[in-house]
């Protein structure tokens, strides 16, 4: 087995090891509002659950050459955002939002996604997602310094769930109906495959 010190590697080499090893990764499609009222959207696969009581999620948003991405800056400034689960029906449109656009241009318009008003936050979500979660900023942390290796860790508290009725039954979500997709390395994605059950020990 290879044994490698990450301090001896470049950022790109560490990145490739991480995204190739930690798979599959759920994808959050995040909408935010800029100070100028532009609705931005971007996908992130450094995303997961933090807590269920209260319900919180995490996003890690890598900086580009030390500069905050629009999503991180908008969240920190407005304290609100909406997270959508990416599925096999919306992944093509969501992928278009990964394009590098100036802050004054909306990725939502570029991808021809449909804005949908939120209930408890001012940031709209998009209609094309089967699950969306309205969030308020709980905490943000700058990690790794302000150089190109830095990132913004965002903890969001979910204040409203929106779930498509077709995938909801008795308080549970049907994973096959949701058809969530996940990120692998490079340009590769994965769909839900075989589902199996293992009983947890008592």
mmCIF file of C-alpha atoms in Angstrom:
data_model
loop_
_atom_site.group_PDB
_atom_site.id
_atom_site.type_symbol
_atom_site.label_atom_id
_atom_site.label_comp_id
_atom_site.label_asym_id
_atom_site.label_seq_id
_atom_site.Cartn_x
_atom_site.Cartn_y
_atom_site.Cartn_z
ATOM 1 C CA UNK A 1 0.000 0.000 0.000
ATOM 2 C CA UNK A 2 1.229 3.503 -0.859
ATOM 3 C CA UNK A 3 1.819 5.854 2.071
ATOM 4 C CA UNK A 4 1.847 9.529 1.053
ATOM 5 C CA UNK A 5 2.281 12.721 3.064
ATOM 6 C CA UNK A 6 -0.256 15.311 1.762
ATOM 7 C CA UNK A 7 2.198 18.093 2.686
ATOM 8 C CA UNK A 8 4.479 16.783 -0.071
ATOM 9 C CA UNK A 9 1.746 17.087 -2.708
ATOM 10 C CA UNK A 10 0.422 19.982 -4.724
ATOM 11 C CA UNK A 11 -3.126 21.261 -4.181
ATOM 12 C CA UNK A 12 -4.149 19.567 -7.448
ATOM 13 C CA UNK A 13 -2.705 16.208 -6.362
ATOM 14 C CA UNK A 14 -4.482 16.357 -2.990
ATOM 15 C CA UNK A 15 -7.692 17.358 -4.779
ATOM 16 C CA UNK A 16 -7.511 14.342 -7.078
ATOM 17 C CA UNK A 17 -6.927 11.946 -4.174
ATOM 18 C CA UNK A 18 -9.834 13.412 -2.193
ATOM 19 C CA UNK A 19 -12.434 13.489 -4.974
ATOM 20 C CA UNK A 20 -11.357 10.045 -6.150
ATOM 21 C CA UNK A 21 -11.545 8.521 -2.673
ATOM 22 C CA UNK A 22 -14.520 10.150 -0.993
ATOM 23 C CA UNK A 23 -17.264 8.902 -3.290
ATOM 24 C CA UNK A 24 -20.090 9.142 -3.983
ATOM 25 C CA UNK A 25 -20.619 12.712 -2.803
ATOM 26 C CA UNK A 26 -24.111 14.249 -2.610
ATOM 27 C CA UNK A 27 -24.540 17.431 -4.632
ATOM 28 C CA UNK A 28 -26.123 20.597 -3.279
ATOM 29 C CA UNK A 29 -27.423 23.079 -5.823
ATOM 30 C CA UNK A 30 -27.364 26.376 -3.925
ATOM 31 C CA UNK A 31 -29.226 29.553 -4.763
ATOM 32 C CA UNK A 32 -28.222 32.872 -3.232
ATOM 33 C CA UNK A 33 -29.048 36.535 -3.788
ATOM 34 C CA UNK A 34 -26.359 39.124 -4.402
ATOM 35 C CA UNK A 35 -26.421 42.580 -2.823
ATOM 36 C CA UNK A 36 -27.548 43.879 -6.222
ATOM 37 C CA UNK A 37 -30.515 41.512 -6.357
ATOM 38 C CA UNK A 38 -29.055 38.977 -8.802
ATOM 39 C CA UNK A 39 -30.195 35.385 -8.208
ATOM 40 C CA UNK A 40 -27.112 33.143 -8.390
ATOM 41 C CA UNK A 41 -26.943 29.362 -8.445
ATOM 42 C CA UNK A 42 -24.065 26.897 -8.198
ATOM 43 C CA UNK A 43 -23.506 23.191 -7.445
ATOM 44 C CA UNK A 44 -21.245 21.965 -4.618
ATOM 45 C CA UNK A 45 -20.271 18.402 -3.744
ATOM 46 C CA UNK A 46 -18.490 19.245 -0.478
ATOM 47 C CA UNK A 47 -21.885 19.001 1.208
ATOM 48 C CA UNK A 48 -23.471 16.979 4.010
ATOM 49 C CA UNK A 49 -25.671 16.782 7.117
ATOM 50 C CA UNK A 50 -24.356 18.377 10.298
ATOM 51 C CA UNK A 51 -27.245 17.807 12.695
ATOM 52 C CA UNK A 52 -30.898 16.771 12.773
ATOM 53 C CA UNK A 53 -31.702 18.599 16.007
ATOM 54 C CA UNK A 54 -31.681 21.355 14.962
ATOM 55 C CA UNK A 55 -31.620 20.421 11.255
ATOM 56 C CA UNK A 56 -28.356 21.768 9.820
ATOM 57 C CA UNK A 57 -26.230 21.156 6.739
ATOM 58 C CA UNK A 58 -22.677 22.053 5.759
ATOM 59 C CA UNK A 59 -21.177 23.439 2.567
ATOM 60 C CA UNK A 60 -17.475 23.854 1.975
ATOM 61 C CA UNK A 61 -16.817 26.391 -0.770
ATOM 62 C CA UNK A 62 -13.260 26.422 -2.068
ATOM 63 C CA UNK A 63 -11.782 29.828 -2.838
ATOM 64 C CA UNK A 64 -10.386 30.660 -6.269
ATOM 65 C CA UNK A 65 -6.930 32.236 -6.006
ATOM 66 C CA UNK A 66 -7.781 33.423 -2.492
ATOM 67 C CA UNK A 67 -11.051 35.068 -3.552
ATOM 68 C CA UNK A 68 -14.447 34.095 -2.164
ATOM 69 C CA UNK A 69 -16.878 32.628 -4.661
ATOM 70 C CA UNK A 70 -20.141 34.469 -5.256
ATOM 71 C CA UNK A 71 -22.112 31.837 -3.309
ATOM 72 C CA UNK A 72 -20.009 32.174 -0.144
ATOM 73 C CA UNK A 73 -19.958 35.959 -0.302
ATOM 74 C CA UNK A 74 -23.733 36.159 -0.846
ATOM 75 C CA UNK A 75 -24.474 33.761 2.034
ATOM 76 C CA UNK A 76 -22.205 35.636 4.443
ATOM 77 C CA UNK A 77 -23.687 39.003 3.427
ATOM 78 C CA UNK A 78 -27.404 38.088 3.325
ATOM 79 C CA UNK A 79 -27.404 35.185 5.842
ATOM 80 C CA UNK A 80 -29.842 33.219 3.637
ATOM 81 C CA UNK A 81 -29.700 30.560 0.916
ATOM 82 C CA UNK A 82 -31.616 27.619 -0.532
ATOM 83 C CA UNK A 83 -30.186 24.106 -1.006
ATOM 84 C CA UNK A 84 -31.639 21.753 -3.635
ATOM 85 C CA UNK A 85 -30.931 18.052 -4.103
ATOM 86 C CA UNK A 86 -29.598 17.339 -7.585
ATOM 87 C CA UNK A 87 -31.348 14.467 -9.363
ATOM 88 C CA UNK A 88 -31.237 12.796 -12.755
ATOM 89 C CA UNK A 89 -33.976 15.110 -14.068
ATOM 90 C CA UNK A 90 -32.214 18.394 -13.292
ATOM 91 C CA UNK A 91 -28.510 17.481 -13.379
ATOM 92 C CA UNK A 92 -27.960 18.691 -16.966
ATOM 93 C CA UNK A 93 -29.345 22.146 -16.177
ATOM 94 C CA UNK A 94 -27.510 22.299 -12.851
ATOM 95 C CA UNK A 95 -24.257 21.430 -14.618
ATOM 96 C CA UNK A 96 -24.652 24.547 -16.772
ATOM 97 C CA UNK A 97 -24.636 26.693 -13.624
ATOM 98 C CA UNK A 98 -21.054 25.589 -12.866
ATOM 99 C CA UNK A 99 -19.870 27.983 -15.592
ATOM 100 C CA UNK A 100 -17.747 30.897 -14.402
ATOM 101 C CA UNK A 101 -19.955 33.971 -14.762
ATOM 102 C CA UNK A 102 -19.507 37.531 -13.502
ATOM 103 C CA UNK A 103 -21.468 38.300 -10.294
ATOM 104 C CA UNK A 104 -23.998 40.447 -12.166
ATOM 105 C CA UNK A 105 -25.066 37.549 -14.425
ATOM 106 C CA UNK A 106 -27.532 34.927 -13.174
ATOM 107 C CA UNK A 107 -26.712 31.250 -13.620
ATOM 108 C CA UNK A 108 -30.424 30.550 -13.111
ATOM 109 C CA UNK A 109 -31.245 32.448 -16.313
ATOM 110 C CA UNK A 110 -28.345 30.836 -18.171
ATOM 111 C CA UNK A 111 -29.566 27.322 -17.309
ATOM 112 C CA UNK A 112 -33.234 28.232 -17.921
ATOM 113 C CA UNK A 113 -34.222 27.152 -14.413
ATOM 114 C CA UNK A 114 -37.506 28.404 -12.948
ATOM 115 C CA UNK A 115 -37.328 30.595 -9.805
ATOM 116 C CA UNK A 116 -39.768 29.648 -7.050
ATOM 117 C CA UNK A 117 -40.513 31.961 -4.105
ATOM 118 C CA UNK A 118 -39.444 30.769 -0.676
ATOM 119 C CA UNK A 119 -41.610 30.823 2.468
ATOM 120 C CA UNK A 120 -39.195 31.894 5.223
ATOM 121 C CA UNK A 121 -36.183 33.355 3.399
ATOM 122 C CA UNK A 122 -35.977 36.055 0.739
ATOM 123 C CA UNK A 123 -33.890 33.926 -1.641
ATOM 124 C CA UNK A 124 -35.940 32.026 -4.250
ATOM 125 C CA UNK A 125 -35.356 28.367 -4.946
ATOM 126 C CA UNK A 126 -35.889 26.619 -8.279
ATOM 127 C CA UNK A 127 -38.921 24.620 -9.338
ATOM 128 C CA UNK A 128 -36.948 21.834 -11.038
ATOM 129 C CA UNK A 129 -35.803 20.197 -7.766
ATOM 130 C CA UNK A 130 -37.855 17.534 -5.955
ATOM 131 C CA UNK A 131 -36.368 18.631 -2.622
ATOM 132 C CA UNK A 132 -35.308 22.086 -1.568
ATOM 133 C CA UNK A 133 -34.361 23.423 1.844
ATOM 134 C CA UNK A 134 -34.577 27.053 2.873
ATOM 135 C CA UNK A 135 -31.584 27.873 5.087
ATOM 136 C CA UNK A 136 -30.326 30.629 7.317
ATOM 137 C CA UNK A 137 -26.636 31.009 8.049
ATOM 138 C CA UNK A 138 -25.791 29.462 11.413
ATOM 139 C CA UNK A 139 -22.028 29.887 11.218
ATOM 140 C CA UNK A 140 -19.237 30.532 8.717
ATOM 141 C CA UNK A 141 -15.552 29.761 9.084
ATOM 142 C CA UNK A 142 -12.543 30.714 6.982
ATOM 143 C CA UNK A 143 -10.280 27.674 6.798
ATOM 144 C CA UNK A 144 -6.809 27.157 5.394
ATOM 145 C CA UNK A 145 -5.791 30.787 5.208
ATOM 146 C CA UNK A 146 -6.644 33.389 2.591
ATOM 147 C CA UNK A 147 -4.413 32.028 -0.177
ATOM 148 C CA UNK A 148 -5.540 29.674 -2.956
ATOM 149 C CA UNK A 149 -5.816 26.800 -0.461
ATOM 150 C CA UNK A 150 -8.480 28.554 1.623
ATOM 151 C CA UNK A 151 -12.174 27.760 1.783
ATOM 152 C CA UNK A 152 -15.345 29.021 3.413
ATOM 153 C CA UNK A 153 -17.128 26.458 5.580
ATOM 154 C CA UNK A 154 -20.822 27.321 5.773
ATOM 155 C CA UNK A 155 -23.180 25.833 8.352
ATOM 156 C CA UNK A 156 -26.825 26.443 7.494
ATOM 157 C CA UNK A 157 -29.914 25.858 9.625
ATOM 158 C CA UNK A 158 -32.867 24.521 7.642
ATOM 159 C CA UNK A 159 -35.963 26.598 8.359
ATOM 160 C CA UNK A 160 -38.298 25.105 5.726
ATOM 161 C CA UNK A 161 -38.417 21.861 3.730
ATOM 162 C CA UNK A 162 -40.126 21.547 0.337
ATOM 163 C CA UNK A 163 -40.632 17.937 -0.803
ATOM 164 C CA UNK A 164 -42.363 16.719 -3.965
ATOM 165 C CA UNK A 165 -45.467 14.771 -2.958
ATOM 166 C CA UNK A 166 -44.610 11.989 -5.432
ATOM 167 C CA UNK A 167 -41.584 10.926 -3.359
ATOM 168 C CA UNK A 168 -43.090 11.444 0.113
ATOM 169 C CA UNK A 169 -44.902 8.781 2.116
ATOM 170 C CA UNK A 170 -45.540 8.607 5.873
ATOM 171 C CA UNK A 171 -42.652 10.885 6.816
ATOM 172 C CA UNK A 172 -40.129 9.153 4.574
ATOM 173 C CA UNK A 173 -38.584 9.955 1.207
ATOM 174 C CA UNK A 174 -38.484 7.322 -1.537
ATOM 175 C CA UNK A 175 -34.819 7.149 -2.660
ATOM 176 C CA UNK A 176 -35.705 5.585 -6.016
ATOM 177 C CA UNK A 177 -38.234 8.303 -6.760
ATOM 178 C CA UNK A 178 -35.840 11.038 -5.701
ATOM 179 C CA UNK A 179 -33.233 9.632 -8.112
ATOM 180 C CA UNK A 180 -30.473 11.745 -6.575
ATOM 181 C CA UNK A 181 -27.182 11.828 -8.425
ATOM 182 C CA UNK A 182 -23.762 12.097 -6.844
ATOM 183 C CA UNK A 183 -20.311 13.284 -7.867
ATOM 184 C CA UNK A 184 -17.352 11.077 -8.525
ATOM 185 C CA UNK A 185 -14.027 12.345 -9.885
ATOM 186 C CA UNK A 186 -13.522 14.290 -13.112
ATOM 187 C CA UNK A 187 -16.687 14.618 -15.204
ATOM 188 C CA UNK A 188 -18.246 11.483 -13.741
ATOM 189 C CA UNK A 189 -21.520 11.197 -11.826
ATOM 190 C CA UNK A 190 -23.337 8.230 -10.288
ATOM 191 C CA UNK A 191 -26.993 7.275 -9.900
ATOM 192 C CA UNK A 192 -28.612 5.263 -7.141
ATOM 193 C CA UNK A 193 -27.824 1.635 -7.931
ATOM 194 C CA UNK A 194 -28.587 -1.513 -5.997
ATOM 195 C CA UNK A 195 -30.063 -0.814 -2.554
ATOM 196 C CA UNK A 196 -29.401 -3.310 0.231
ATOM 197 C CA UNK A 197 -30.125 -3.452 3.937
ATOM 198 C CA UNK A 198 -27.913 -4.414 6.888
ATOM 199 C CA UNK A 199 -29.459 -4.435 10.321
ATOM 200 C CA UNK A 200 -27.600 -2.335 12.891
ATOM 201 C CA UNK A 201 -26.415 -4.114 16.037
ATOM 202 C CA UNK A 202 -28.269 -3.251 19.227
#
